[in-house]
CSV table of C-alpha atoms and ligand atoms in Angstrom, one decimal:
chain,number,residue,atom,x,y,z
W,1,UNK,CA,47.6,-17.8,23.6
W,2,UNK,CA,45.8,-15.0,25.4
W,3,UNK,CA,48.1,-12.8,27.5
W,4,UNK,CA,46.7,-12.1,31.0
W,5,UNK,CA,47.8,-9.3,33.3
W,6,UNK,CA,50.8,-10.9,35.1
W,7,UNK,CA,49.4,-9.6,38.5
W,8,UNK,CA,46.3,-11.7,37.9
W,9,UNK,CA,48.2,-14.9,37.3
W,10,UNK,CA,50.6,-14.2,40.2
W,11,UNK,CA,47.7,-13.5,42.7
W,12,UNK,CA,45.7,-16.5,41.5
W,13,UNK,CA,48.8,-18.8,41.6
W,14,UNK,CA,49.3,-17.9,45.3
W,15,UNK,CA,45.7,-17.7,46.3
W,16,UNK,CA,44.1,-19.8,49.0
W,17,UNK,CA,40.7,-18.1,48.6
W,18,UNK,CA,39.0,-17.2,45.4
W,19,UNK,CA,35.4,-16.0,44.8
W,20,UNK,CA,33.7,-15.7,41.4
W,21,UNK,CA,30.5,-13.9,40.4
W,22,UNK,CA,28.8,-15.1,37.3
W,23,UNK,CA,26.0,-13.5,35.3
W,24,UNK,CA,24.0,-14.4,32.2
W,25,UNK,CA,27.0,-13.9,29.9
W,26,UNK,CA,28.6,-17.2,31.0
W,27,UNK,CA,25.6,-19.1,29.8
W,28,UNK,CA,25.3,-17.2,26.5
W,29,UNK,CA,27.5,-19.6,24.7
W,30,UNK,CA,25.3,-22.5,25.8
W,31,UNK,CA,22.4,-20.7,24.0
W,32,UNK,CA,20.6,-19.2,27.0
W,33,UNK,CA,19.7,-15.6,26.1
W,34,UNK,CA,21.1,-12.9,28.4
W,35,UNK,CA,18.8,-10.2,29.8
W,36,UNK,CA,20.1,-6.9,28.4
W,37,UNK,CA,22.1,-7.7,25.2
W,38,UNK,CA,20.5,-7.4,21.8
W,39,UNK,CA,18.0,-10.2,21.6
W,40,UNK,CA,18.0,-10.6,25.4
W,41,UNK,CA,15.1,-11.7,27.5
W,42,UNK,CA,14.1,-8.2,28.6
W,43,UNK,CA,13.9,-7.0,25.0
W,44,UNK,CA,11.2,-9.5,24.2
W,45,UNK,CA,9.3,-9.3,27.5
W,46,UNK,CA,8.6,-6.5,29.9
W,47,UNK,CA,10.0,-7.4,33.3
W,48,UNK,CA,7.2,-5.4,35.0
W,49,UNK,CA,4.7,-7.8,33.3
W,50,UNK,CA,6.4,-11.0,34.3
W,51,UNK,CA,9.0,-10.9,37.0
W,52,UNK,CA,7.3,-9.5,40.0
W,53,UNK,CA,4.7,-10.7,42.4
W,54,UNK,CA,1.9,-8.3,41.4
W,55,UNK,CA,2.2,-9.4,37.8
W,56,UNK,CA,2.1,-13.1,39.0
W,57,UNK,CA,-1.0,-12.5,41.1
W,58,UNK,CA,-2.7,-10.7,38.2
W,59,UNK,CA,-1.9,-13.2,35.6
W,60,UNK,CA,-0.4,-16.4,37.1
W,61,UNK,CA,-1.1,-18.5,34.0
W,62,UNK,CA,1.0,-16.1,31.8
W,63,UNK,CA,3.9,-15.9,34.3
W,64,UNK,CA,3.9,-19.7,34.8
W,65,UNK,CA,4.0,-20.2,31.0
W,66,UNK,CA,6.9,-17.8,30.7
W,67,UNK,CA,8.8,-19.8,33.3
W,68,UNK,CA,7.8,-23.1,31.7
W,69,UNK,CA,9.3,-21.8,28.5
W,70,UNK,CA,12.5,-20.8,30.3
W,71,UNK,CA,12.8,-24.2,32.1
W,72,UNK,CA,12.4,-26.0,28.8
W,73,UNK,CA,15.0,-23.9,27.3
W,74,UNK,CA,17.6,-24.4,30.0
W,75,UNK,CA,17.0,-28.2,30.0
W,76,UNK,CA,17.6,-28.4,26.3
W,77,UNK,CA,21.1,-26.7,26.5
W,78,UNK,CA,24.4,-27.9,27.9
W,79,UNK,CA,27.0,-26.3,30.1
W,80,UNK,CA,29.8,-24.8,28.0
W,81,UNK,CA,33.6,-24.6,28.3
W,82,UNK,CA,33.3,-21.5,30.6
W,83,UNK,CA,31.2,-23.5,33.1
W,84,UNK,CA,33.6,-26.4,33.0
W,85,UNK,CA,36.7,-24.2,33.4
W,86,UNK,CA,35.2,-23.0,36.7
W,87,UNK,CA,34.8,-26.6,37.8
W,88,UNK,CA,38.5,-27.0,37.1
W,89,UNK,CA,39.4,-23.8,38.9
W,90,UNK,CA,37.5,-24.9,42.0
W,91,UNK,CA,39.7,-28.0,42.1
W,92,UNK,CA,42.9,-25.9,42.2
W,93,UNK,CA,41.8,-23.5,44.9
W,94,UNK,CA,41.4,-24.6,48.6
W,95,UNK,CA,38.7,-22.1,49.4
W,96,UNK,CA,36.6,-21.4,46.3
W,97,UNK,CA,33.1,-19.9,46.1
W,98,UNK,CA,31.0,-19.6,43.0
W,99,UNK,CA,28.4,-16.9,43.4
W,100,UNK,CA,25.9,-16.9,40.6
W,101,UNK,CA,23.0,-14.6,39.6
W,102,UNK,CA,22.0,-17.3,37.1
W,103,UNK,CA,18.9,-19.4,37.7
W,104,UNK,CA,19.7,-21.8,34.9
W,105,UNK,CA,21.3,-24.6,36.9
W,106,UNK,CA,24.2,-24.9,34.4
W,107,UNK,CA,27.0,-24.5,37.0
W,108,UNK,CA,25.5,-27.4,39.0
W,109,UNK,CA,25.1,-29.5,35.9
W,110,UNK,CA,28.8,-28.8,34.9
W,111,UNK,CA,29.9,-30.1,38.3
W,112,UNK,CA,30.7,-27.0,40.4
W,113,UNK,CA,30.4,-27.8,44.1
W,114,UNK,CA,30.3,-24.7,46.2
W,115,UNK,CA,27.6,-22.6,44.5
W,116,UNK,CA,25.8,-19.7,46.0
W,117,UNK,CA,22.6,-19.0,44.0
W,118,UNK,CA,21.8,-15.4,44.7
W,119,UNK,CA,18.7,-15.2,42.5
W,120,UNK,CA,17.3,-18.7,43.1
W,121,UNK,CA,16.9,-21.6,40.6
W,122,UNK,CA,14.4,-22.0,37.8
W,123,UNK,CA,14.1,-25.7,38.3
W,124,UNK,CA,12.7,-25.3,41.8
W,125,UNK,CA,9.1,-24.1,42.5
W,126,UNK,CA,7.0,-23.8,45.6
W,127,UNK,CA,3.5,-22.9,46.7
W,128,UNK,CA,3.0,-19.3,47.7
W,129,UNK,CA,0.5,-20.3,50.3
W,130,UNK,CA,2.0,-23.3,52.2
W,131,UNK,CA,5.6,-23.0,50.8
W,132,UNK,CA,5.6,-26.7,50.0
W,133,UNK,CA,8.1,-27.4,47.1
W,134,UNK,CA,6.2,-28.2,43.9
W,135,UNK,CA,7.2,-30.9,41.4
W,136,UNK,CA,7.2,-30.9,37.7
W,137,UNK,CA,4.1,-33.1,37.8
W,138,UNK,CA,2.3,-30.4,40.0
W,139,UNK,CA,3.2,-27.8,37.4
W,140,UNK,CA,2.0,-29.9,34.5
W,141,UNK,CA,-1.3,-30.8,36.2
W,142,UNK,CA,-2.9,-27.5,35.4
W,143,UNK,CA,-5.8,-27.6,33.0
W,144,UNK,CA,-5.6,-25.5,29.8
W,145,UNK,CA,-5.8,-21.8,30.6
W,146,UNK,CA,-5.7,-22.4,34.4
W,147,UNK,CA,-2.6,-21.8,36.6
W,148,UNK,CA,-0.9,-24.7,38.3
W,149,UNK,CA,-1.8,-25.0,41.9
W,150,UNK,CA,-0.5,-26.8,45.0
W,151,UNK,CA,-2.0,-30.3,45.3
W,152,UNK,CA,-1.9,-29.9,49.1
W,153,UNK,CA,-3.6,-26.5,49.7
W,154,UNK,CA,-4.6,-25.1,46.3
W,155,UNK,CA,-2.2,-22.2,46.5
W,156,UNK,CA,-0.6,-20.9,43.4
W,157,UNK,CA,2.8,-22.3,42.4
W,158,UNK,CA,5.6,-19.9,41.7
W,159,UNK,CA,9.2,-20.4,40.6
W,160,UNK,CA,11.9,-20.2,43.3
W,161,UNK,CA,13.6,-17.2,41.8
W,162,UNK,CA,14.0,-13.6,43.0
W,163,UNK,CA,11.6,-11.2,41.4
W,164,UNK,CA,12.0,-7.4,41.1
W,165,UNK,CA,11.2,-5.8,44.4
W,166,UNK,CA,12.0,-9.0,46.4
W,167,UNK,CA,14.8,-9.6,48.9
W,168,UNK,CA,17.6,-12.0,48.0
W,169,UNK,CA,17.7,-15.2,50.1
W,170,UNK,CA,19.4,-14.2,53.3
W,171,UNK,CA,21.6,-17.2,53.7
W,172,UNK,CA,23.0,-16.9,50.1
W,173,UNK,CA,23.7,-13.2,50.6
W,174,UNK,CA,25.5,-13.8,53.9
W,175,UNK,CA,27.6,-16.5,52.3
W,176,UNK,CA,28.4,-14.3,49.3
W,177,UNK,CA,29.6,-11.4,51.5
W,178,UNK,CA,31.7,-13.7,53.6
W,179,UNK,CA,33.3,-15.1,50.4
W,180,UNK,CA,34.1,-11.5,49.3
W,181,UNK,CA,35.8,-10.8,52.7
W,182,UNK,CA,38.0,-13.9,52.4
W,183,UNK,CA,38.8,-13.7,48.7
W,184,UNK,CA,42.3,-12.8,47.6
W,185,UNK,CA,41.2,-12.8,44.0
W,186,UNK,CA,37.6,-12.1,42.7
W,187,UNK,CA,36.5,-12.8,39.2
W,188,UNK,CA,33.4,-11.1,37.8
W,189,UNK,CA,32.3,-13.0,34.7
W,190,UNK,CA,29.6,-12.2,32.1
W,191,UNK,CA,27.5,-9.8,34.2
W,192,UNK,CA,26.5,-6.2,33.2
W,193,UNK,CA,26.9,-5.3,37.0
W,194,UNK,CA,23.7,-3.3,36.9
W,195,UNK,CA,21.6,-5.3,39.4
W,196,UNK,CA,22.3,-4.8,43.1
W,197,UNK,CA,23.2,-6.2,45.5
W,198,UNK,CA,25.0,-8.7,43.3
W,199,UNK,CA,26.7,-5.9,41.3
W,200,UNK,CA,28.2,-4.6,44.6
W,201,UNK,CA,30.1,-7.8,45.4
W,202,UNK,CA,33.2,-7.3,43.3
W,203,UNK,CA,33.9,-3.9,44.8
W,204,UNK,CA,33.1,-5.3,48.3
W,205,UNK,CA,35.8,-7.9,47.7
W,206,UNK,CA,38.2,-5.2,46.5
W,207,UNK,CA,37.5,-3.2,49.6
W,208,UNK,CA,38.6,-6.2,51.6
W,209,UNK,CA,41.9,-6.4,49.6
W,210,UNK,CA,41.0,-8.8,46.7
W,211,UNK,CA,42.5,-8.4,43.2
W,212,UNK,CA,39.4,-8.0,41.1
W,213,UNK,CA,39.3,-9.0,37.4
W,214,UNK,CA,36.3,-8.8,35.1
W,215,UNK,CA,35.8,-11.1,32.1
W,216,UNK,CA,33.1,-9.8,29.7
W,217,UNK,CA,32.4,-9.2,26.0
W,218,UNK,CA,32.2,-5.5,26.8
W,219,UNK,CA,33.2,-3.4,29.8
W,220,UNK,CA,30.6,-3.6,32.5
W,221,UNK,CA,29.2,-0.8,34.7
W,222,UNK,CA,32.0,-1.3,37.2
W,223,UNK,CA,34.8,-1.9,34.7
W,224,UNK,CA,36.6,1.3,35.6
W,225,UNK,CA,36.8,0.3,39.3
W,226,UNK,CA,38.3,-3.2,38.9
W,227,UNK,CA,42.0,-4.1,38.7
W,228,UNK,CA,41.8,-5.8,35.3
W,229,UNK,CA,39.3,-6.1,32.4
W,230,UNK,CA,39.7,-9.0,30.0
W,231,UNK,CA,37.4,-8.6,27.0
W,232,UNK,CA,36.1,-11.7,25.1
W,233,UNK,CA,33.9,-14.7,25.5
W,234,UNK,CA,34.0,-16.4,28.9
W,235,UNK,CA,33.9,-19.8,27.2
W,236,UNK,CA,37.2,-19.0,25.3
W,237,UNK,CA,39.0,-17.0,28.0
W,238,UNK,CA,38.3,-19.1,31.1
W,239,UNK,CA,39.8,-22.4,29.8
W,240,UNK,CA,43.0,-20.6,28.8
W,241,UNK,CA,43.1,-18.8,32.2
W,242,UNK,CA,42.8,-22.0,34.1
W,243,UNK,CA,45.5,-23.6,31.9
W,244,UNK,CA,47.8,-20.6,32.5
W,245,UNK,CA,47.2,-20.9,36.2
W,246,UNK,CA,47.9,-24.6,36.2
W,247,UNK,CA,51.3,-24.0,34.5
W,248,UNK,CA,52.1,-21.1,36.9
W,249,UNK,CA,51.3,-23.3,39.9
W,250,UNK,CA,53.5,-26.2,38.7
W,251,UNK,CA,56.4,-23.7,38.2
W,252,UNK,CA,55.9,-22.5,41.7
W,253,UNK,CA,55.6,-26.0,43.2
W,254,UNK,CA,58.8,-27.2,45.0
W,255,UNK,CA,60.6,-29.9,43.0
W,256,UNK,CA,60.2,-33.5,44.3
W,257,UNK,CA,62.9,-34.4,46.9
W,258,UNK,CA,64.0,-30.8,47.5
F,301,OAD,P1,22.9,-9.0,31.6
F,301,OAD,O1,22.1,-9.5,30.5
F,301,OAD,O2,22.5,-7.7,32.3
F,301,OAD,O3,24.4,-8.9,31.2
F,301,OAD,C1,25.0,-10.0,30.5
F,301,OAD,C2,26.5,-9.6,30.4
F,301,OAD,O4,27.2,-10.7,29.8
F,301,OAD,C3,26.7,-8.4,29.5
F,301,OAD,O5,27.6,-7.5,30.2
F,301,OAD,C4,27.4,-9.0,28.2
F,301,OAD,O6,28.4,-8.1,27.7
F,301,OAD,C5,28.0,-10.2,28.8
F,301,OAD,N1,28.2,-11.3,27.8
F,301,OAD,C6,27.4,-11.7,26.9
F,301,OAD,N2,27.9,-12.8,26.3
F,301,OAD,C7,29.1,-13.1,26.9
F,301,OAD,C8,30.1,-14.1,26.7
F,301,OAD,N3,30.0,-15.1,25.8
F,301,OAD,N4,31.2,-14.1,27.6
F,301,OAD,C9,31.3,-13.1,28.5
F,301,OAD,N5,30.4,-12.1,28.7
F,301,OAD,C10,29.3,-12.1,27.9
F,301,OAD,O7,22.8,-10.2,32.7
F,301,OAD,P2,23.2,-10.2,34.3
F,301,OAD,O8,24.3,-9.2,34.6
F,301,OAD,O9,23.4,-11.6,34.7
F,301,OAD,O10,17.9,-10.9,37.8
F,301,OAD,O11,21.8,-9.7,34.8
F,301,OAD,C11,21.7,-9.6,36.2
F,301,OAD,C12,20.3,-9.9,36.7
F,301,OAD,O12,19.4,-9.0,35.9
F,301,OAD,C13,19.8,-11.3,36.4
F,301,OAD,O13,20.2,-12.2,37.3
F,301,OAD,C14,18.3,-11.1,36.4
F,301,OAD,C15,18.2,-9.8,35.6
F,301,OAD,O14,17.1,-9.0,36.0
F,301,OAD,C16,16.8,-11.5,38.3
F,301,OAD,O15,16.1,-12.2,37.6
F,301,OAD,C17,16.6,-11.2,39.7
């Protein structure tokens, strides 16, 4: 069984408040490509051509097709053991917040409850003109070679995700910072910690006194600044971590009748 730093288990076992930040790495074992690893999405596509509003306005059909491909991909995969372990962890901690940079909806499908989606969600779309939410039917109604448009006003339909150069949803960011302030333990999982403001959250939590642990295949950009780095696959490490925590909690619990 994996040996975790004793301080991590101690802090987790006593914690009332835990926050978690996830990145593309947690969905890698489900078959969703990450962004920056070999074979990642940004290796095949240039972000400047696809994930910004100018690119969209220049070539809405191409950008919509890229997102249609990504929606299809995430619908065809399943949450993995890492996602499910975070559902189990949420049940053990009174104040638990799962902050995710992922837009793949897999945490929701696994059953996590308190989710803060910092970069939006691939499965939602809206009209850039009247802001009306768009349905899958609206998206599929486009004629060959034509971009999908809002049935109400004719505006272009875009995915509800954060593109380069755009602000993060304010409410989500406020909730994420508040969770960082409260957290006694903060877990940063499967993120390269290169994209801000998300990448700043673990150290924000640390500044407020949290014990910060990273779980990643390789050390991330902030690995030197966190309290513990646990290297390996999230889908293998997280179930063992939750089981170790469960055992520690039951050892700490007062015996019945005492
Ligand atoms: P990245 O692709 O930058 O990083 C993925 C991280 O996951 C890397 O550090 C890998 O080492 C790690 N990893 C891969 N497989 C893993 C596994 N099985 N278990 C644990 N770790 C694993 O993805 P993000 O950090 O999520 O933004 O990227 C951040 C943002 O950049 C994304 O949300 C996206 C992108 O531009 C927007 O779209 C706004």
